Amino acid sequence: MALPITTTTAAVLVEQQQPLVIDEIQLPEVLDAGQVLVEVQHSGVCGSQLGEIAGVKGPDPWLPHLLGHEGGAVVLEVGPGVRHVRPGERVVMHWRKGEGIDAAPARYRWRRSPLEGDRLNSGCVTTFQRHAVVSENRLTRTPDDVPLDVAALFGCPVTTGLGVVENNAMLKPGESVVVWGAGGVGLNIIQGAALVSANPIVAIDLHDNRLQLAARLGATHTVNARGLSPKDTAEHIAELLGAGGADAVIDNTGRPDVIAACYGLTAPRGGRTVLVGVPKHDADTTLHTLPLHFDQTLVGSHGGECVPHRDIPRYLKLVAAGKLDLTPLITHRYRLKDINRALDELRDGTVTGRCMIDLAPNA
Ligand SMILES: [Zn+2]
């Protein structure tokens, strides 16, 4: 069956370290097995898209391609075999795999593409566009009373942040935690740490606006590390924590010198260092690994190991019960045509919490 629409507006990554190009693109003519056509209402912007644009993982073999991995959307059409969502339902768009078919990425076309047949690459989920064809297992239904901008936060920052607390740091009440980097994910880690009554909760960032929000969400101590080396910052934090180090130290920066500082701040007996920020492809860290043979652990997080269909409904109940307030996290809003400004302002720290791209037709 042919799709009800044939084109949409999208932001395309054409070249690394260049602004995105906003243009009309051609949707696939039909949906393949497990694919779903959605109308994207809101998309968050994540540090990992900044990394993709900057090329932190090295040259990008998929250019030109679409971007974005967290959204709130309405289902328009479903392809063969789709059983978990239906037209008219509201959904979270997420990058972690949930239930349903793991479908192939959609085949879009773009008249300015240098690729054969005007091909435009995309992943199993992309959100910087008004309409998207995504894999069923990247969608999780949400109740009608959850605003779709709040729903978009469940695509990455909230689920990653709470997942890090639960599954990677395994924080218990009364344990100490240091969160290095209080951006979109870091703020949610802080909120999650507060939910499980960790104490103290130390937030480190370079921007006072983010630290103020961190304090509002539950950080008991905030440290602005601007002008300080990670080593000096760590010394300051160690003093603050007293002897023994922190039960959990979480890096959201991906910077080798910060990773080393986080590792050094972790309690050698039973402490967990959790790496959430992704390092540059050629950035290495040197660590003294002896404590790992005893009781200290070092772990890399993959989206907080969140299982979307299990965790999102559970977290939504906390929102409904008033125990998890996500509205303060959305601090900046942009229209799709201004997405490059959103990226610049996320990069330079102007954006405090999450920036939301509003994609509804009248936005
Ligand atoms: Zn993300």
GROMACS .gro file of C-alpha atoms and ligand atoms in nm:
model
  364
    1MET     CA    1   0.000   0.000   0.000
    2ALA     CA    2   0.138   0.342  -0.097
    3LEU     CA    3   0.210   0.586   0.184
    4PRO     CA    4  -0.025   0.882   0.231
    5ILE     CA    5   0.262   1.127   0.190
    6THR     CA    6   0.563   1.120  -0.039
    7THR     CA    7   0.794   1.395   0.087
    8THR     CA    8   0.890   1.559   0.414
    9THR     CA    9   1.133   1.816   0.553
   10ALA     CA   10   1.451   1.696   0.718
   11ALA     CA   11   1.792   1.809   0.841
   12VAL     CA   12   2.065   1.621   0.654
   13LEU     CA   13   2.427   1.570   0.759
   14VAL     CA   14   2.611   1.615   0.430
   15GLU     CA   15   2.964   1.679   0.555
   16GLN     CA   16   3.129   1.641   0.896
   17GLN     CA   17   3.195   1.965   1.085
   18GLN     CA   18   2.948   2.152   0.864
   19PRO     CA   19   2.598   2.283   0.938
   20LEU     CA   20   2.310   2.047   0.861
   21VAL     CA   21   2.123   2.108   0.536
   22ILE     CA   22   1.747   2.149   0.571
   23ASP     CA   23   1.557   2.034   0.267
   24GLU     CA   24   1.270   1.830   0.129
   25ILE     CA   25   1.342   1.458   0.109
   26GLN     CA   26   1.157   1.171  -0.055
   27LEU     CA   27   1.000   0.909   0.169
   28PRO     CA   28   1.002   0.541   0.068
   29GLU     CA   29   0.701   0.447  -0.148
   30VAL     CA   30   0.593   0.158   0.072
   31LEU     CA   31   0.670   0.031   0.420
   32ASP     CA   32   0.877  -0.286   0.452
   33ALA     CA   33   0.811  -0.551   0.715
   34GLY     CA   34   0.842  -0.404   1.064
   35GLN     CA   35   0.860  -0.041   0.948
   36VAL     CA   36   0.637   0.234   1.084
   37LEU     CA   37   0.562   0.580   0.943
   38VAL     CA   38   0.537   0.842   1.218
   39GLU     CA   39   0.473   1.214   1.234
   40VAL     CA   40   0.749   1.348   1.459
   41GLN     CA   41   0.621   1.624   1.689
   42HIS     CA   42   0.929   1.687   1.901
   43SER     CA   43   1.291   1.575   1.885
   44GLY     CA   44   1.557   1.619   2.150
   45VAL     CA   45   1.916   1.692   2.055
   46CYS     CA   46   2.183   1.480   2.220
   47GLY     CA   47   2.557   1.523   2.265
   48SER     CA   48   2.602   1.214   2.051
   49GLN     CA   49   2.469   1.404   1.749
   50LEU     CA   50   2.728   1.674   1.817
   51GLY     CA   51   2.983   1.392   1.822
   52GLU     CA   52   2.852   1.252   1.495
   53ILE     CA   53   2.873   1.592   1.328
   54ALA     CA   54   3.219   1.660   1.472
   55GLY     CA   55   3.338   1.314   1.361
   56VAL     CA   56   3.457   1.187   1.700
   57LYS     CA   57   3.439   0.829   1.574
   58GLY     CA   58   3.647   0.914   1.264
   59PRO     CA   59   3.542   0.942   0.897
   60ASP     CA   60   3.170   0.876   0.837
   61PRO     CA   61   3.108   0.618   0.562
   62TRP     CA   62   2.733   0.687   0.557
   63LEU     CA   63   2.722   1.047   0.436
   64PRO     CA   64   2.485   1.199   0.350
   65HIS     CA   65   2.249   1.077   0.620
   66LEU     CA   66   1.970   1.167   0.859
   67LEU     CA   67   2.014   1.218   1.233
   68GLY     CA   68   1.848   1.226   1.573
   69HIS     CA   69   1.760   0.944   1.813
   70GLU     CA   70   1.499   1.068   2.061
   71GLY     CA   71   1.152   1.185   1.970
   72GLY     CA   72   0.785   1.206   2.053
   73ALA     CA   73   0.560   1.111   1.760
   74VAL     CA   74   0.221   0.993   1.637
   75VAL     CA   75   0.193   0.673   1.433
   76LEU     CA   76   0.046   0.725   1.083
   77GLU     CA   77   0.090   0.386   0.910
   78VAL     CA   78   0.235   0.049   1.000
   79GLY     CA   79   0.409  -0.197   0.769
   80PRO     CA   80   0.356  -0.574   0.743
   81GLY     CA   81   0.405  -0.767   1.066
   82VAL     CA   82   0.393  -0.469   1.303
   83ARG     CA   83   0.205  -0.569   1.619
   84HIS     CA   84   0.311  -0.337   1.898
   85VAL     CA   85   0.190   0.001   1.769
   86ARG     CA   86  -0.114   0.113   1.569
   87PRO     CA   87  -0.205   0.422   1.365
   88GLY     CA   88  -0.313   0.709   1.587
   89GLU     CA   89  -0.106   0.599   1.887
   90ARG     CA   90   0.148   0.825   2.050
   91VAL     CA   91   0.499   0.689   2.082
   92VAL     CA   92   0.845   0.751   2.222
   93MET     CA   93   1.112   0.719   1.951
   94HIS     CA   94   1.425   0.567   2.105
   95TRP     CA   95   1.759   0.435   1.989
   96ARG     CA   96   1.779   0.135   2.221
   97LYS     CA   97   1.608  -0.177   2.087
   98GLY     CA   98   1.269  -0.256   2.239
   99GLU     CA   99   1.005  -0.510   2.146
  100GLY     CA  100   0.887  -0.583   1.794
  101ILE     CA  101   1.057  -0.633   1.460
  102ASP     CA  102   1.412  -0.508   1.409
  103ALA     CA  103   1.344  -0.367   1.061
  104ALA     CA  104   1.592  -0.247   0.802
  105PRO     CA  105   1.665   0.129   0.785
  106ALA     CA  106   1.428   0.318   0.555
  107ARG     CA  107   1.535   0.395   0.199
  108TYR     CA  108   1.497   0.771   0.156
  109ARG     CA  109   1.597   0.969  -0.149
  110TRP     CA  110   1.723   1.326  -0.177
  111ARG     CA  111   1.762   1.508  -0.507
  112ARG     CA  112   2.091   1.668  -0.395
  113SER     CA  113   2.248   1.341  -0.281
  114PRO     CA  114   2.575   1.250  -0.456
  115LEU     CA  115   2.499   0.879  -0.403
  116GLU     CA  116   2.366   0.648  -0.671
  117GLY     CA  117   1.990   0.675  -0.721
  118ASP     CA  118   1.983   0.987  -0.499
  119ARG     CA  119   2.008   0.757  -0.198
  120LEU     CA  120   1.998   0.919   0.147
  121ASN     CA  121   2.115   0.700   0.434
  122SER     CA  122   1.939   0.669   0.766
  123GLY     CA  123   1.942   0.451   1.074
  124CYS     CA  124   1.668   0.238   1.228
  125VAL     CA  125   1.541   0.556   1.393
  126THR     CA  126   1.596   0.921   1.293
  127THR     CA  127   1.414   1.223   1.433
  128PHE     CA  128   1.542   1.550   1.282
  129GLN     CA  129   1.256   1.540   1.029
  130ARG     CA  130   0.880   1.598   1.020
  131HIS     CA  131   0.798   1.242   0.916
  132ALA     CA  132   1.011   0.936   0.962
  133VAL     CA  133   1.004   0.568   0.873
  134VAL     CA  134   1.144   0.377   1.169
  135SER     CA  135   1.180   0.025   1.293
  136GLU     CA  136   0.898  -0.105   1.515
  137ASN     CA  137   1.141  -0.193   1.794
  138ARG     CA  138   1.252   0.172   1.823
  139LEU     CA  139   0.900   0.278   1.929
  140THR     CA  140   0.726   0.246   2.265
  141ARG     CA  141   0.363   0.353   2.319
  142THR     CA  142   0.290   0.631   2.568
  143PRO     CA  143  -0.042   0.729   2.730
  144ASP     CA  144  -0.230   1.018   2.567
  145ASP     CA  145  -0.179   1.245   2.867
  146VAL     CA  146   0.201   1.247   2.837
  147PRO     CA  147   0.304   1.553   2.634
  148LEU     CA  148   0.510   1.446   2.334
  149ASP     CA  149   0.802   1.673   2.424
  150VAL     CA  150   0.826   1.497   2.760
  151ALA     CA  151   0.789   1.165   2.575
  152ALA     CA  152   1.092   1.258   2.361
  153LEU     CA  153   1.306   1.272   2.675
  154PHE     CA  154   1.247   0.898   2.718
  155GLY     CA  155   1.422   0.834   2.387
  156CYS     CA  156   1.764   0.893   2.540
  157PRO     CA  157   1.847   1.124   2.831
  158VAL     CA  158   1.596   1.006   3.094
  159THR     CA  159   1.629   0.635   3.018
  160THR     CA  160   2.009   0.659   2.995
  161GLY     CA  161   2.035   0.865   3.314
  162LEU     CA  162   1.808   0.647   3.524
  163GLY     CA  163   1.953   0.332   3.365
  164VAL     CA  164   2.307   0.440   3.461
  165VAL     CA  165   2.191   0.482   3.822
  166GLU     CA  166   2.008   0.149   3.832
  167ASN     CA  167   2.207  -0.080   3.607
  168ASN     CA  168   2.564   0.053   3.585
  169ALA     CA  169   2.632   0.244   3.909
  170MET     CA  170   2.381   0.030   4.102
  171LEU     CA  171   2.343   0.311   4.355
  172LYS     CA  172   2.198   0.233   4.696
  173PRO     CA  173   2.046   0.474   4.949
  174GLY     CA  174   2.316   0.663   5.135
  175GLU     CA  175   2.591   0.592   4.884
  176SER     CA  176   2.802   0.881   4.753
  177VAL     CA  177   2.811   0.969   4.385
  178VAL     CA  178   3.009   1.212   4.171
  179VAL     CA  179   2.859   1.309   3.834
  180TRP     CA  180   3.113   1.472   3.603
  181GLY     CA  181   2.926   1.665   3.333
  182ALA     CA  182   2.576   1.794   3.401
  183GLY     CA  183   2.431   1.805   3.049
  184GLY     CA  184   2.115   1.626   2.936
  185VAL     CA  185   2.221   1.281   3.055
  186GLY     CA  186   2.417   1.403   3.360
  187LEU     CA  187   2.116   1.594   3.493
  188ASN     CA  188   1.906   1.278   3.468
  189ILE     CA  189   2.172   1.076   3.648
  190ILE     CA  190   2.154   1.337   3.926
  191GLN     CA  191   1.777   1.316   3.934
  192GLY     CA  192   1.797   0.934   3.944
  193ALA     CA  193   2.057   0.946   4.222
  194ALA     CA  194   1.824   1.169   4.422
  195LEU     CA  195   1.534   0.926   4.357
  196VAL     CA  196   1.727   0.643   4.522
  197SER     CA  197   1.848   0.872   4.804
  198ALA     CA  198   2.217   0.865   4.721
  199ASN     CA  199   2.413   1.108   4.937
  200PRO     CA  200   2.612   1.319   4.881
  201ILE     CA  201   2.547   1.385   4.511
  202VAL     CA  202   2.830   1.595   4.367
  203ALA     CA  203   2.779   1.760   4.026
  204ILE     CA  204   3.070   1.897   3.824
  205ASP     CA  205   3.033   2.111   3.513
  206LEU     CA  206   3.183   2.414   3.341
  207HIS     CA  207   2.856   2.609   3.328
  208ASP     CA  208   2.679   2.769   3.625
  209ASN     CA  209   2.339   2.750   3.454
  210ARG     CA  210   2.367   2.370   3.440
  211LEU     CA  211   2.492   2.348   3.799
  212GLN     CA  212   2.196   2.553   3.923
  213LEU     CA  213   1.958   2.311   3.751
  214ALA     CA  214   2.162   2.019   3.892
  215ALA     CA  215   2.108   2.155   4.244
  216ARG     CA  216   1.737   2.191   4.174
  217LEU     CA  217   1.721   1.827   4.061
  218GLY     CA  218   1.899   1.692   4.369
  219ALA     CA  219   2.274   1.762   4.363
  220THR     CA  220   2.389   1.830   4.718
  221HIS     CA  221   2.718   1.987   4.605
  222THR     CA  222   2.805   2.162   4.280
  223VAL     CA  223   3.154   2.241   4.151
  224ASN     CA  224   3.235   2.464   3.857
  225ALA     CA  225   3.556   2.322   3.710
  226ARG     CA  226   3.615   2.610   3.467
  227GLY     CA  227   3.981   2.709   3.471
  228LEU     CA  228   4.076   2.402   3.678
  229SER     CA  229   4.252   2.093   3.547
  230PRO     CA  230   4.062   1.766   3.601
  231LYS     CA  231   4.339   1.670   3.847
  232ASP     CA  232   4.288   1.985   4.055
  233THR     CA  233   3.912   1.944   4.038
  234ALA     CA  234   3.946   1.585   4.159
  235GLU     CA  235   4.162   1.697   4.452
  236HIS     CA  236   3.896   1.945   4.553
  237ILE     CA  237   3.624   1.679   4.529
  238ALA     CA  238   3.836   1.427   4.724
  239GLU     CA  239   3.860   1.680   5.008
  240LEU     CA  240   3.488   1.731   4.996
  241LEU     CA  241   3.420   1.355   5.009
  242GLY     CA  242   3.667   1.282   5.284
  243ALA     CA  243   3.876   0.965   5.297
  244GLY     CA  244   3.786   0.661   5.091
  245GLY     CA  245   3.658   0.811   4.765
  246ALA     CA  246   3.309   0.792   4.620
  247ASP     CA  247   3.094   0.482   4.588
  248ALA     CA  248   3.021   0.572   4.228
  249VAL     CA  249   3.185   0.820   3.990
  250ILE     CA  250   3.025   0.879   3.653
  251ASP     CA  251   3.198   1.043   3.357
  252ASN     CA  252   2.979   1.208   3.095
  253THR     CA  253   3.257   1.390   2.914
  254GLY     CA  254   3.455   1.115   2.736
  255ARG     CA  255   3.774   1.318   2.796
  256PRO     CA  256   4.075   1.099   2.884
  257ASP     CA  257   4.200   1.331   3.161
  258VAL     CA  258   3.850   1.344   3.317
  259ILE     CA  259   3.812   0.965   3.290
  260ALA     CA  260   4.143   0.925   3.475
  261ALA     CA  261   4.029   1.174   3.740
  262CYS     CA  262   3.696   0.990   3.782
  263TYR     CA  263   3.875   0.658   3.820
  264GLY     CA  264   4.105   0.811   4.082
  265LEU     CA  265   3.810   0.947   4.281
  266THR     CA  266   3.642   0.605   4.301
  267ALA     CA  267   3.655   0.415   4.630
  268PRO     CA  268   3.907   0.129   4.589
  269ARG     CA  269   3.682  -0.092   4.799
  270GLY     CA  270   3.358  -0.155   4.617
  271GLY     CA  271   3.356   0.168   4.413
  272ARG     CA  272   3.222   0.183   4.058
  273THR     CA  273   3.357   0.407   3.782
  274VAL     CA  274   3.102   0.437   3.503
  275LEU     CA  275   3.194   0.578   3.163
  276VAL     CA  276   2.897   0.734   2.984
  277GLY     CA  277   3.064   0.997   2.763
  278VAL     CA  278   3.213   0.851   2.446
  279PRO     CA  279   3.581   0.930   2.387
  280LYS     CA  280   3.726   1.042   2.054
  281HIS     CA  281   3.829   0.744   1.840
  282ASP     CA  282   4.200   0.817   1.896
  283ALA     CA  283   4.184   0.929   2.262
  284ASP     CA  284   4.345   0.683   2.504
  285THR     CA  285   4.353   0.683   2.884
  286THR     CA  286   4.620   0.532   3.109
  287LEU     CA  287   4.498   0.385   3.438
  288HIS     CA  288   4.655   0.202   3.730
  289THR     CA  289   4.444  -0.113   3.721
  290LEU     CA  290   4.550  -0.293   4.038
  291PRO     CA  291   4.233  -0.197   4.235
  292LEU     CA  292   4.023  -0.370   3.966
  293HIS     CA  293   4.165  -0.705   4.082
  294PHE     CA  294   4.017  -0.644   4.424
  295ASP     CA  295   3.686  -0.472   4.461
  296GLN     CA  296   3.680  -0.163   4.237
  297THR     CA  297   3.499  -0.184   3.904
  298LEU     CA  298   3.522   0.014   3.581
  299VAL     CA  299   3.240  -0.016   3.331
  300GLY     CA  300   3.132   0.150   3.007
  301SER     CA  301   2.761   0.226   2.982
  302HIS     CA  302   2.558   0.159   2.670
  303GLY     CA  303   2.254   0.379   2.711
  304GLY     CA  304   2.229   0.277   3.077
  305GLU     CA  305   2.147  -0.073   2.947
  306CYS     CA  306   1.786   0.047   2.930
  307VAL     CA  307   1.522  -0.193   2.798
  308PRO     CA  308   1.268   0.050   2.651
  309HIS     CA  309   0.945  -0.153   2.671
  310ARG     CA  310   1.026  -0.259   3.027
  311ASP     CA  311   1.165   0.070   3.162
  312ILE     CA  312   0.972   0.348   2.986
  313PRO     CA  313   0.626   0.246   3.120
  314ARG     CA  314   0.779   0.207   3.467
  315TYR     CA  315   0.937   0.556   3.456
  316LEU     CA  316   0.616   0.707   3.316
  317LYS     CA  317   0.435   0.586   3.628
  318LEU     CA  318   0.682   0.789   3.835
  319VAL     CA  319   0.602   1.094   3.623
  320ALA     CA  320   0.228   1.037   3.670
  321ALA     CA  321   0.279   0.999   4.046
  322GLY     CA  322   0.465   1.330   4.060
  323LYS     CA  323   0.788   1.163   4.173
  324LEU     CA  324   0.981   1.245   3.857
  325ASP     CA  325   0.947   1.599   3.723
  326LEU     CA  326   1.084   1.629   3.374
  327THR     CA  327   0.953   1.968   3.268
  328PRO     CA  328   1.252   2.160   3.414
  329LEU     CA  329   1.477   1.958   3.183
  330ILE     CA  330   1.339   2.117   2.866
  331THR     CA  331   1.505   2.456   2.878
  332HIS     CA  332   1.540   2.557   2.512
  333ARG     CA  333   1.315   2.520   2.209
  334TYR     CA  334   1.387   2.565   1.840
  335ARG     CA  335   1.212   2.510   1.511
  336LEU     CA  336   1.358   2.267   1.257
  337LYS     CA  337   1.481   2.553   1.040
  338ASP     CA  338   1.686   2.679   1.337
  339ILE     CA  339   1.841   2.341   1.418
  340ASN     CA  340   2.195   2.461   1.342
  341ARG     CA  341   2.155   2.734   1.603
  342ALA     CA  342   2.034   2.468   1.849
  343LEU     CA  343   2.348   2.264   1.777
  344ASP     CA  344   2.573   2.569   1.825
  345GLU     CA  345   2.406   2.663   2.152
  346LEU     CA  346   2.427   2.305   2.282
  347ARG     CA  347   2.796   2.302   2.189
  348ASP     CA  348   2.881   2.630   2.362
  349GLY     CA  349   2.688   2.557   2.683
  350THR     CA  350   2.407   2.810   2.631
  351VAL     CA  351   2.161   2.519   2.651
  352THR     CA  352   2.109   2.433   3.017
  353GLY     CA  353   1.901   2.113   3.004
  354ARG     CA  354   1.765   1.950   2.690
  355CYS     CA  355   1.695   2.147   2.375
  356MET     CA  356   1.380   2.044   2.198
  357ILE     CA  357   1.320   2.077   1.824
  358ASP     CA  358   0.952   2.140   1.761
  359LEU     CA  359   0.844   1.976   1.436
  360ALA     CA  360   0.465   2.010   1.432
  361PRO     CA  361   0.345   2.172   1.106
  362ASN     CA  362   0.263   2.503   1.273
  363ALA     CA  363   0.588   2.508   1.479
  364ZN      ZN  364   2.140   1.046   2.315
   0.00000   0.00000   0.00000
